[in-house]
PDB file of C-alpha atoms in Angstrom:
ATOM      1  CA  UNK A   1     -59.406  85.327 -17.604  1.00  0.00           C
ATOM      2  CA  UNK A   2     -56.848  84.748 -15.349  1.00  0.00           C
ATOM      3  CA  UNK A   3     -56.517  80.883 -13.865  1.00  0.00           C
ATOM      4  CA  UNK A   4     -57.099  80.642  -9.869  1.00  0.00           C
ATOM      5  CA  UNK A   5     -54.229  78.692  -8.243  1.00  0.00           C
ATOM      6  CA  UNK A   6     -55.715  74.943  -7.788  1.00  0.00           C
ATOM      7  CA  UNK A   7     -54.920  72.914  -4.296  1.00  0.00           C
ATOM      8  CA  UNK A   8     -51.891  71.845  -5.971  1.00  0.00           C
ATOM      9  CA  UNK A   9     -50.556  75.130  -6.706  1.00  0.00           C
ATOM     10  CA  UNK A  10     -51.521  76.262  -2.916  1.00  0.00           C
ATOM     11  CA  UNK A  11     -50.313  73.000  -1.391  1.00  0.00           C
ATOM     12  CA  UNK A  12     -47.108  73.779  -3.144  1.00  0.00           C
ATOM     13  CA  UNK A  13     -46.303  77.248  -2.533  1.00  0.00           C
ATOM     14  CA  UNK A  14     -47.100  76.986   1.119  1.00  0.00           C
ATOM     15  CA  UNK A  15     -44.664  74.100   1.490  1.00  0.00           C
ATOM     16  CA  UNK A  16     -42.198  76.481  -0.265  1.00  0.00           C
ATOM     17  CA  UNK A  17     -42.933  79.487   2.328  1.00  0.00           C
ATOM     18  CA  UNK A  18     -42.600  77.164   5.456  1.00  0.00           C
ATOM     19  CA  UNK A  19     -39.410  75.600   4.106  1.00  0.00           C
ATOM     20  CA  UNK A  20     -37.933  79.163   3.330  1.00  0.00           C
ATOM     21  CA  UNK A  21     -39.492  80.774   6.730  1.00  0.00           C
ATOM     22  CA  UNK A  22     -37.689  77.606   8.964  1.00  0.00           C
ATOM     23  CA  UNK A  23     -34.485  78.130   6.888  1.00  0.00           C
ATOM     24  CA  UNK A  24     -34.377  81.615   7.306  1.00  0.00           C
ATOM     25  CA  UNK A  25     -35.216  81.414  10.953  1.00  0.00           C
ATOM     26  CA  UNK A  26     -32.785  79.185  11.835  1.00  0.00           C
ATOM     27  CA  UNK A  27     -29.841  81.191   9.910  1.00  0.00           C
ATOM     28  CA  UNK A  28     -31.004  84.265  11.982  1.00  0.00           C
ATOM     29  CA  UNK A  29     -31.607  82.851  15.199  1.00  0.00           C
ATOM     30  CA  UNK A  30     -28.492  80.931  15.561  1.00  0.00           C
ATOM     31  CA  UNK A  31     -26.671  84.546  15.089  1.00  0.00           C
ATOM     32  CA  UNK A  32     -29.161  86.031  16.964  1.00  0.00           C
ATOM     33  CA  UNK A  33     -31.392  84.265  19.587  1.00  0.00           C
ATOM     34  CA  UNK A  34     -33.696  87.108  20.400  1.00  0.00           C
ATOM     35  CA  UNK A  35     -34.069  87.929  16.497  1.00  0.00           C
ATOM     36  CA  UNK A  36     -37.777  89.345  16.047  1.00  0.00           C
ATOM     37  CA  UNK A  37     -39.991  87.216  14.278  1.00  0.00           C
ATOM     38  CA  UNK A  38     -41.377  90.198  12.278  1.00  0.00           C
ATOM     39  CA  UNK A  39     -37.471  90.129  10.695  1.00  0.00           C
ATOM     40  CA  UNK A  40     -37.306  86.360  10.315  1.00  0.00           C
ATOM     41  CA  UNK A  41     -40.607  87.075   8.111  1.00  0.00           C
ATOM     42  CA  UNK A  42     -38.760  90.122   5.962  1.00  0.00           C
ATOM     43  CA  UNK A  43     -35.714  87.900   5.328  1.00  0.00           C
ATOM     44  CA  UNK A  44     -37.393  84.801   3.947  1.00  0.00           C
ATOM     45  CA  UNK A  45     -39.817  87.378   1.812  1.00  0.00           C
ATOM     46  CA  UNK A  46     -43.016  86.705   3.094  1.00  0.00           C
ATOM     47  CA  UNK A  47     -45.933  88.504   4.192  1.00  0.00           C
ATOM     48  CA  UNK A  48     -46.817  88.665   8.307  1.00  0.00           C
ATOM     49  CA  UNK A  49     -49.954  87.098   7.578  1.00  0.00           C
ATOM     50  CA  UNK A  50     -48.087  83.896   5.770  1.00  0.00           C
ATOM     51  CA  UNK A  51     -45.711  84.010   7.991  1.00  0.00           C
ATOM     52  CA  UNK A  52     -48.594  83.954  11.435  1.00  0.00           C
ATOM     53  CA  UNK A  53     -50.429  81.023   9.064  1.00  0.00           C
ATOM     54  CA  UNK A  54     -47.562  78.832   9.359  1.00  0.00           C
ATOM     55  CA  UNK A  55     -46.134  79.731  13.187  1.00  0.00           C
ATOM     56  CA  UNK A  56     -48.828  81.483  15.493  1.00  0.00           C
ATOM     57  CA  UNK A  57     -46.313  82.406  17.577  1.00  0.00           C
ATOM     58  CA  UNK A  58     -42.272  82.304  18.718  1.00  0.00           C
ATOM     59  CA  UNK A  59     -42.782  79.283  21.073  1.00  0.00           C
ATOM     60  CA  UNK A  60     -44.638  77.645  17.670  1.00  0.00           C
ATOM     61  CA  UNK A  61     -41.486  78.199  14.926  1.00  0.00           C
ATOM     62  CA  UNK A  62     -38.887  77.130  17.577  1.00  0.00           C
ATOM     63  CA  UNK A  63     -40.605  73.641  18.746  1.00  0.00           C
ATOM     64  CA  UNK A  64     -40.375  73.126  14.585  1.00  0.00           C
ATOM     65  CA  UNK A  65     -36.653  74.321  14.416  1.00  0.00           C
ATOM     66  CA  UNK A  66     -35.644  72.552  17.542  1.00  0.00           C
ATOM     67  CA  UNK A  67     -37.871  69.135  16.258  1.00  0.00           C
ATOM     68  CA  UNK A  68     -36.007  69.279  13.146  1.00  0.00           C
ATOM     69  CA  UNK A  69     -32.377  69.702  14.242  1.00  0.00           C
ATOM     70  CA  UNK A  70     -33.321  67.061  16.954  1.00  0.00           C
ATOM     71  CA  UNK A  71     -34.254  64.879  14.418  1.00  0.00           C
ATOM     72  CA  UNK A  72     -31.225  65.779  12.167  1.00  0.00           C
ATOM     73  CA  UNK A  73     -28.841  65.115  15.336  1.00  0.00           C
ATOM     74  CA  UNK A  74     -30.248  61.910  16.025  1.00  0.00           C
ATOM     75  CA  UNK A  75     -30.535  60.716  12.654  1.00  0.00           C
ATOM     76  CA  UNK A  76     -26.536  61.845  12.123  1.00  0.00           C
ATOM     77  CA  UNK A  77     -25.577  59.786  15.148  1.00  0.00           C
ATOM     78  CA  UNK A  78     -27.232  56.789  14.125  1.00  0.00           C
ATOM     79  CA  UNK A  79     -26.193  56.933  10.794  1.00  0.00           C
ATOM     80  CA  UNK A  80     -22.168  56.982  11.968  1.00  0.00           C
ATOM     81  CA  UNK A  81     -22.767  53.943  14.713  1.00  0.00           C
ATOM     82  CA  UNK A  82     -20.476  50.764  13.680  1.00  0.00           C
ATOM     83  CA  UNK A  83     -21.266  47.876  15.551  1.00  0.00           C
ATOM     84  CA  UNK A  84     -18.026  46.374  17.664  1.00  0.00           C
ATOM     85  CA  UNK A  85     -16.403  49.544  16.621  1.00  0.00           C
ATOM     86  CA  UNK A  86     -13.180  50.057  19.527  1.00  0.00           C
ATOM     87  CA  UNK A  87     -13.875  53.591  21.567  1.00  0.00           C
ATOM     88  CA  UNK A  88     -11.323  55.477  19.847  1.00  0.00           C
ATOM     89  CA  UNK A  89     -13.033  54.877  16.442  1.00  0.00           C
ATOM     90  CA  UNK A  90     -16.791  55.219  17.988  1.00  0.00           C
ATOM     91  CA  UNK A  91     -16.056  58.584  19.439  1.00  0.00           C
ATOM     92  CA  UNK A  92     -14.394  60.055  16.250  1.00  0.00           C
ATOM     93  CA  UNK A  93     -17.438  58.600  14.373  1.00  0.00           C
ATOM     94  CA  UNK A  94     -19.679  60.458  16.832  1.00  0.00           C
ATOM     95  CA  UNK A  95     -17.652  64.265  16.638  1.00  0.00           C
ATOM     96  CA  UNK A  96     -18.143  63.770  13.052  1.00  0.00           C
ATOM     97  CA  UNK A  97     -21.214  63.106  12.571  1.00  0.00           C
ATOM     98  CA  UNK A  98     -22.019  66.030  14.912  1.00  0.00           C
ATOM     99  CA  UNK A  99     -19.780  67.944  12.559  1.00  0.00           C
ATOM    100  CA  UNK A 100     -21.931  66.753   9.494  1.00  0.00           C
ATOM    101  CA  UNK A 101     -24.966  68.469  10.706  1.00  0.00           C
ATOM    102  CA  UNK A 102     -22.811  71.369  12.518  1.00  0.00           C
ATOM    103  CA  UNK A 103     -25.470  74.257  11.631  1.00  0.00           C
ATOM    104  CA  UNK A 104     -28.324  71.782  13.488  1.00  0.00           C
ATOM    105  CA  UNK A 105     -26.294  71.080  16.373  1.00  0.00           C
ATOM    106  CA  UNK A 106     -25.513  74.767  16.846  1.00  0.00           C
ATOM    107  CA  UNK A 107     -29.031  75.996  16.278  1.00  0.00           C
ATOM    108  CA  UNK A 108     -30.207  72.957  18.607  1.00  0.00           C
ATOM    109  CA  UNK A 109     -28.328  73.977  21.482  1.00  0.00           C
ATOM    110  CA  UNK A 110     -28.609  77.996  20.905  1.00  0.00           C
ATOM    111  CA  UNK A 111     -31.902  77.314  21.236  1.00  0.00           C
ATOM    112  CA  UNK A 112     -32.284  75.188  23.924  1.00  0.00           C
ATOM    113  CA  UNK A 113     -29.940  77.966  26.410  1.00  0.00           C
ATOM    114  CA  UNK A 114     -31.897  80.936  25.313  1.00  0.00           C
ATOM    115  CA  UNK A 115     -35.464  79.332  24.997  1.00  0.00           C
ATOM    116  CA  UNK A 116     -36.411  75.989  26.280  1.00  0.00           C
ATOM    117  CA  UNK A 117     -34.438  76.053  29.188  1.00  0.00           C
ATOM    118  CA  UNK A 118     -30.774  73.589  29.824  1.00  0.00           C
ATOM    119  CA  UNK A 119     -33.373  70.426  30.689  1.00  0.00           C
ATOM    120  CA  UNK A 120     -35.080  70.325  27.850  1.00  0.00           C
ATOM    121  CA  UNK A 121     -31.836  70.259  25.954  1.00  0.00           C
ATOM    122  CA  UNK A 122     -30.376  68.112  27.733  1.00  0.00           C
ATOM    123  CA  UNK A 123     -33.561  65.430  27.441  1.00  0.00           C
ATOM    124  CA  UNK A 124     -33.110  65.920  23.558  1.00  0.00           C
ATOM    125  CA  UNK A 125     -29.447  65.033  23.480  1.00  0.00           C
ATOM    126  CA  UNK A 126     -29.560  62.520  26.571  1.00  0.00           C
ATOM    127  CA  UNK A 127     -29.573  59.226  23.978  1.00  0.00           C
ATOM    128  CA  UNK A 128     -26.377  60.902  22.322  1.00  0.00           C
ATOM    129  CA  UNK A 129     -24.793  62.026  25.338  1.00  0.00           C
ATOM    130  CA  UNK A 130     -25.463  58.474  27.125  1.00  0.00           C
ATOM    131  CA  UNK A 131     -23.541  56.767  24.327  1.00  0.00           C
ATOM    132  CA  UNK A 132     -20.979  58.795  24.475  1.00  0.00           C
ATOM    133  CA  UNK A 133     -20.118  57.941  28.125  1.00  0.00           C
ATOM    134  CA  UNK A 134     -20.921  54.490  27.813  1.00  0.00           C
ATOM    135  CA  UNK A 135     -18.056  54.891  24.549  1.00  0.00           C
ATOM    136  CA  UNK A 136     -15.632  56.720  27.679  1.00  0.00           C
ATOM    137  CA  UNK A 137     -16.392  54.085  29.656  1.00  0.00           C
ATOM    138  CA  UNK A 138     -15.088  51.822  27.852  1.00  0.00           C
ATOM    139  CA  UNK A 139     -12.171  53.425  26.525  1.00  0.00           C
ATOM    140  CA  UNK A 140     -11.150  54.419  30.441  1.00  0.00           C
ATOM    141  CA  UNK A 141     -11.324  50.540  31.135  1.00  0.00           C
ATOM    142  CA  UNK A 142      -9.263  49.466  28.091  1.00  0.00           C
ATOM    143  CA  UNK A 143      -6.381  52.425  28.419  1.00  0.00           C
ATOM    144  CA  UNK A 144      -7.602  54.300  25.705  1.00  0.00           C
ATOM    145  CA  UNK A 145      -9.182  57.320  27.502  1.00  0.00           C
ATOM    146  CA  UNK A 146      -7.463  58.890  30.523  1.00  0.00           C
ATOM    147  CA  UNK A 147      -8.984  59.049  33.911  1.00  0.00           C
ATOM    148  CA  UNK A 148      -8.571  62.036  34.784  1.00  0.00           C
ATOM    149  CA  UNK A 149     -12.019  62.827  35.094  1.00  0.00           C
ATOM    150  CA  UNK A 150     -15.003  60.580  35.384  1.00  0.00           C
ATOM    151  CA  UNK A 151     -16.501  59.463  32.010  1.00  0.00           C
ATOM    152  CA  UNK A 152     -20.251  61.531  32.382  1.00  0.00           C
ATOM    153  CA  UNK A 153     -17.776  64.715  33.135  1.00  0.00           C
ATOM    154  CA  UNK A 154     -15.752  64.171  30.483  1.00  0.00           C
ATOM    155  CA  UNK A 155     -18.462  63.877  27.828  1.00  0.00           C
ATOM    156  CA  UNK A 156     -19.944  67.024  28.765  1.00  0.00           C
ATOM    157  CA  UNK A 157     -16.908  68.979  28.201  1.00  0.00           C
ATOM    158  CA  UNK A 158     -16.063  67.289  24.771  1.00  0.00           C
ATOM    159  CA  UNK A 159     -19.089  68.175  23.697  1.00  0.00           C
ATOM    160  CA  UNK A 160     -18.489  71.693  25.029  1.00  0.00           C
ATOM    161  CA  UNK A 161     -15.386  71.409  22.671  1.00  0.00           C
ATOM    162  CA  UNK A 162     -17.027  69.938  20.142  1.00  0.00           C
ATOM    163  CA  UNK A 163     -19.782  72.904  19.428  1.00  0.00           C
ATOM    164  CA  UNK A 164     -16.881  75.446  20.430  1.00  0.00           C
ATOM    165  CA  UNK A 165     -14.945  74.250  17.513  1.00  0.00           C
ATOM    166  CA  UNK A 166     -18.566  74.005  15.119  1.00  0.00           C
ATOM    167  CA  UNK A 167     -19.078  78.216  15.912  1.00  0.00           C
ATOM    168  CA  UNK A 168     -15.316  78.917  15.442  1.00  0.00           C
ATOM    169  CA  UNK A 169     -15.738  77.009  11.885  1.00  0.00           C
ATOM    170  CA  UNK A 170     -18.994  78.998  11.018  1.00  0.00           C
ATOM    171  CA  UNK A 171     -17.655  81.992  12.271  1.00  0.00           C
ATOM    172  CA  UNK A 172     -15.266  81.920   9.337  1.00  0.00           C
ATOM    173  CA  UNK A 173     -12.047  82.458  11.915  1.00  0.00           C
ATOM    174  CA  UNK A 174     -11.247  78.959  11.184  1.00  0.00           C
ATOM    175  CA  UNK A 175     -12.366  76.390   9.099  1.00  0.00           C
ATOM    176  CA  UNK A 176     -12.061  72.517   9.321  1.00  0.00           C
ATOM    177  CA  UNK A 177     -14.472  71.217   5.956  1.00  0.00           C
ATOM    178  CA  UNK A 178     -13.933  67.302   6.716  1.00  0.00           C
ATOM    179  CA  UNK A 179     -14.175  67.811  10.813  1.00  0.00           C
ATOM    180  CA  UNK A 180     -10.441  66.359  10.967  1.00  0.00           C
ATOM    181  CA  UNK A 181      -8.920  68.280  12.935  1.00  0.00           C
ATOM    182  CA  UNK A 182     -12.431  68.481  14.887  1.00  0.00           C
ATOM    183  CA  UNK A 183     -12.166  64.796  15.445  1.00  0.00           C
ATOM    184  CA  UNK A 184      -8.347  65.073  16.387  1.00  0.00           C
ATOM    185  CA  UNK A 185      -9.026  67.492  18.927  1.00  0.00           C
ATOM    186  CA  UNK A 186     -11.325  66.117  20.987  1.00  0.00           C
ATOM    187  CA  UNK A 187      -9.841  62.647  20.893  1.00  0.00           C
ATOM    188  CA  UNK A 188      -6.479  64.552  22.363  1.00  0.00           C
ATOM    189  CA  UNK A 189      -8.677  65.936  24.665  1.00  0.00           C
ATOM    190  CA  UNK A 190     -10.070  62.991  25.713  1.00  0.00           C
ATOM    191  CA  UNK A 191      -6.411  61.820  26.758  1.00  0.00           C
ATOM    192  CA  UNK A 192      -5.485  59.968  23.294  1.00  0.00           C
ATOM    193  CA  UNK A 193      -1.828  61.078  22.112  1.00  0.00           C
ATOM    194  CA  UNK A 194      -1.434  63.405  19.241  1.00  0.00           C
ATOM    195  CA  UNK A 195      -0.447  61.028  16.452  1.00  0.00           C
ATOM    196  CA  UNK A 196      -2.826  58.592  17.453  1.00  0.00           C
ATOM    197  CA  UNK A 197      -6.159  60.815  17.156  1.00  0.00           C
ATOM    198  CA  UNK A 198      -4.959  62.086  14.005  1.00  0.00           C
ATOM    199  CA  UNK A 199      -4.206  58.487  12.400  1.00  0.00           C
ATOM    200  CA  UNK A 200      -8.059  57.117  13.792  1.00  0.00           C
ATOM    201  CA  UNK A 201      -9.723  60.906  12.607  1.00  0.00           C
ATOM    202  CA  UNK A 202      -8.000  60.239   9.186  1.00  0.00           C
ATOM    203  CA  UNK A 203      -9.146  56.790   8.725  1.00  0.00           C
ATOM    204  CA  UNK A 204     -12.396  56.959   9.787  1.00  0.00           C
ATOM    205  CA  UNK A 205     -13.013  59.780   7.151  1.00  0.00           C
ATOM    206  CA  UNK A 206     -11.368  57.564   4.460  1.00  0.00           C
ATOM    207  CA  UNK A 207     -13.297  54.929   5.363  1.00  0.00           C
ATOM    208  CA  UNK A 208     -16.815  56.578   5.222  1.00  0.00           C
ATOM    209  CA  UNK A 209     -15.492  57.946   1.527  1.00  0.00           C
ATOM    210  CA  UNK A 210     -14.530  61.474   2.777  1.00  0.00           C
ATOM    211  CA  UNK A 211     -11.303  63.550   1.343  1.00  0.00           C
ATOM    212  CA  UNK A 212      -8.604  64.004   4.659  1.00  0.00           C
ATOM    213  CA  UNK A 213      -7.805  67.913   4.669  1.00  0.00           C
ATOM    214  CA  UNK A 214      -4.043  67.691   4.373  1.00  0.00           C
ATOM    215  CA  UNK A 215      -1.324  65.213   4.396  1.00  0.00           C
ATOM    216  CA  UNK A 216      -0.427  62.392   6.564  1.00  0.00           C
TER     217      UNK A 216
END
């Protein structure tokens, strides 16, 4: 006589299928935003039906991916927040811990442009966003940053930068493991001088315990 599964056992494996189905999901719909849900289901090895138990529709399975890389996000830019910390060093912390969770952020905004629409996407990120113009603020006022363009301006196209740089490193065409020369970039973009952005991207990262990618 064969034992039948007990709630455990259920419990258990459908935790496992809905962990696999989001993971798979958000693999295939970062590469492909229009990816049928009927091929999400074949790649993470589950049955339609268990795959319709967990997400009754497309709307369903991407308000779960785009809760959980919200949450990831969020949770990434808190984490990296140093209180008194000067601009230069706030807004390397911040491209790195957006490079930390690069996959998230990607799948986060993919999503948002292709199926929630640019407001809704812009509400999730607004508390990241916001303290990253307050950070330009600053820096503008103290000579960091350069003026060039006004702070809320500026932030958009860093970030811009910042998730061009994240695809480019997932792509494979270029890679950047630590987020260095991430971090370098977009402080030199920001107006900071070469040799400055890489000294504050290199100590930061030795500071929060990382390995730099190459020599001083």
């Amino acid at each position: 006589m064969t034992d039948t599964p007990g709630p455990t056992t259920r419990r258990r494996d459908a935790r496992s299928n809905r962990g696999r189905i989001l993971a798979t999901a958000r693999q295939k719909l970062r590469d492909d935003p229009d990816a049928s849900l009927d091929s999400i289901a074949v790649a993470a090895g589950v049955a339609r039906r268990t795959f319709y138990g967990h997400f009754s529709s497309r709307q369903a399975l991407i308000a779960d991916l785009t809760l959980e890389a919200a949450q990831t996000v969020h949770q990434a830019f808190a984490a990296s927040r140093i209180p008194d910390a000067d601009p230069l060093e706030a807004m390397a912390r911040m491209v790195l811990a957006a490079w930390a969770v690069g996959d998230q952020y990607r799948i986060l905004v993919s999503l948002g442009r292709h199926h929630l629409g640019q407001e809704t996407i812009r509400t999730t990120l607004a508390a990241a966003r916001e303290e990253a113009i307050a950070t330009l603020r600053r820096g503008q006022r103290e000579g960091v940053f350069a003026h060039h363009l006004p702070a809320q301006v500026l932030a958009q196209a860093l970030e811009a930068l910042t998730l061009a740089l994240a695809e480019e490193h997932s792509g494979s065409t270029w890679t950047d493991p630590t987020g260095e020369a991430a971090a370098t970039a977009v402080l030199v973009a920001a107006g900071v001088a070469p040799p400055v952005a890489a000294i504050c991207a290199r100590n930061v990262l030795h500071e929060s315990g990382q390995q730099p990618s190459g020599p001083a």
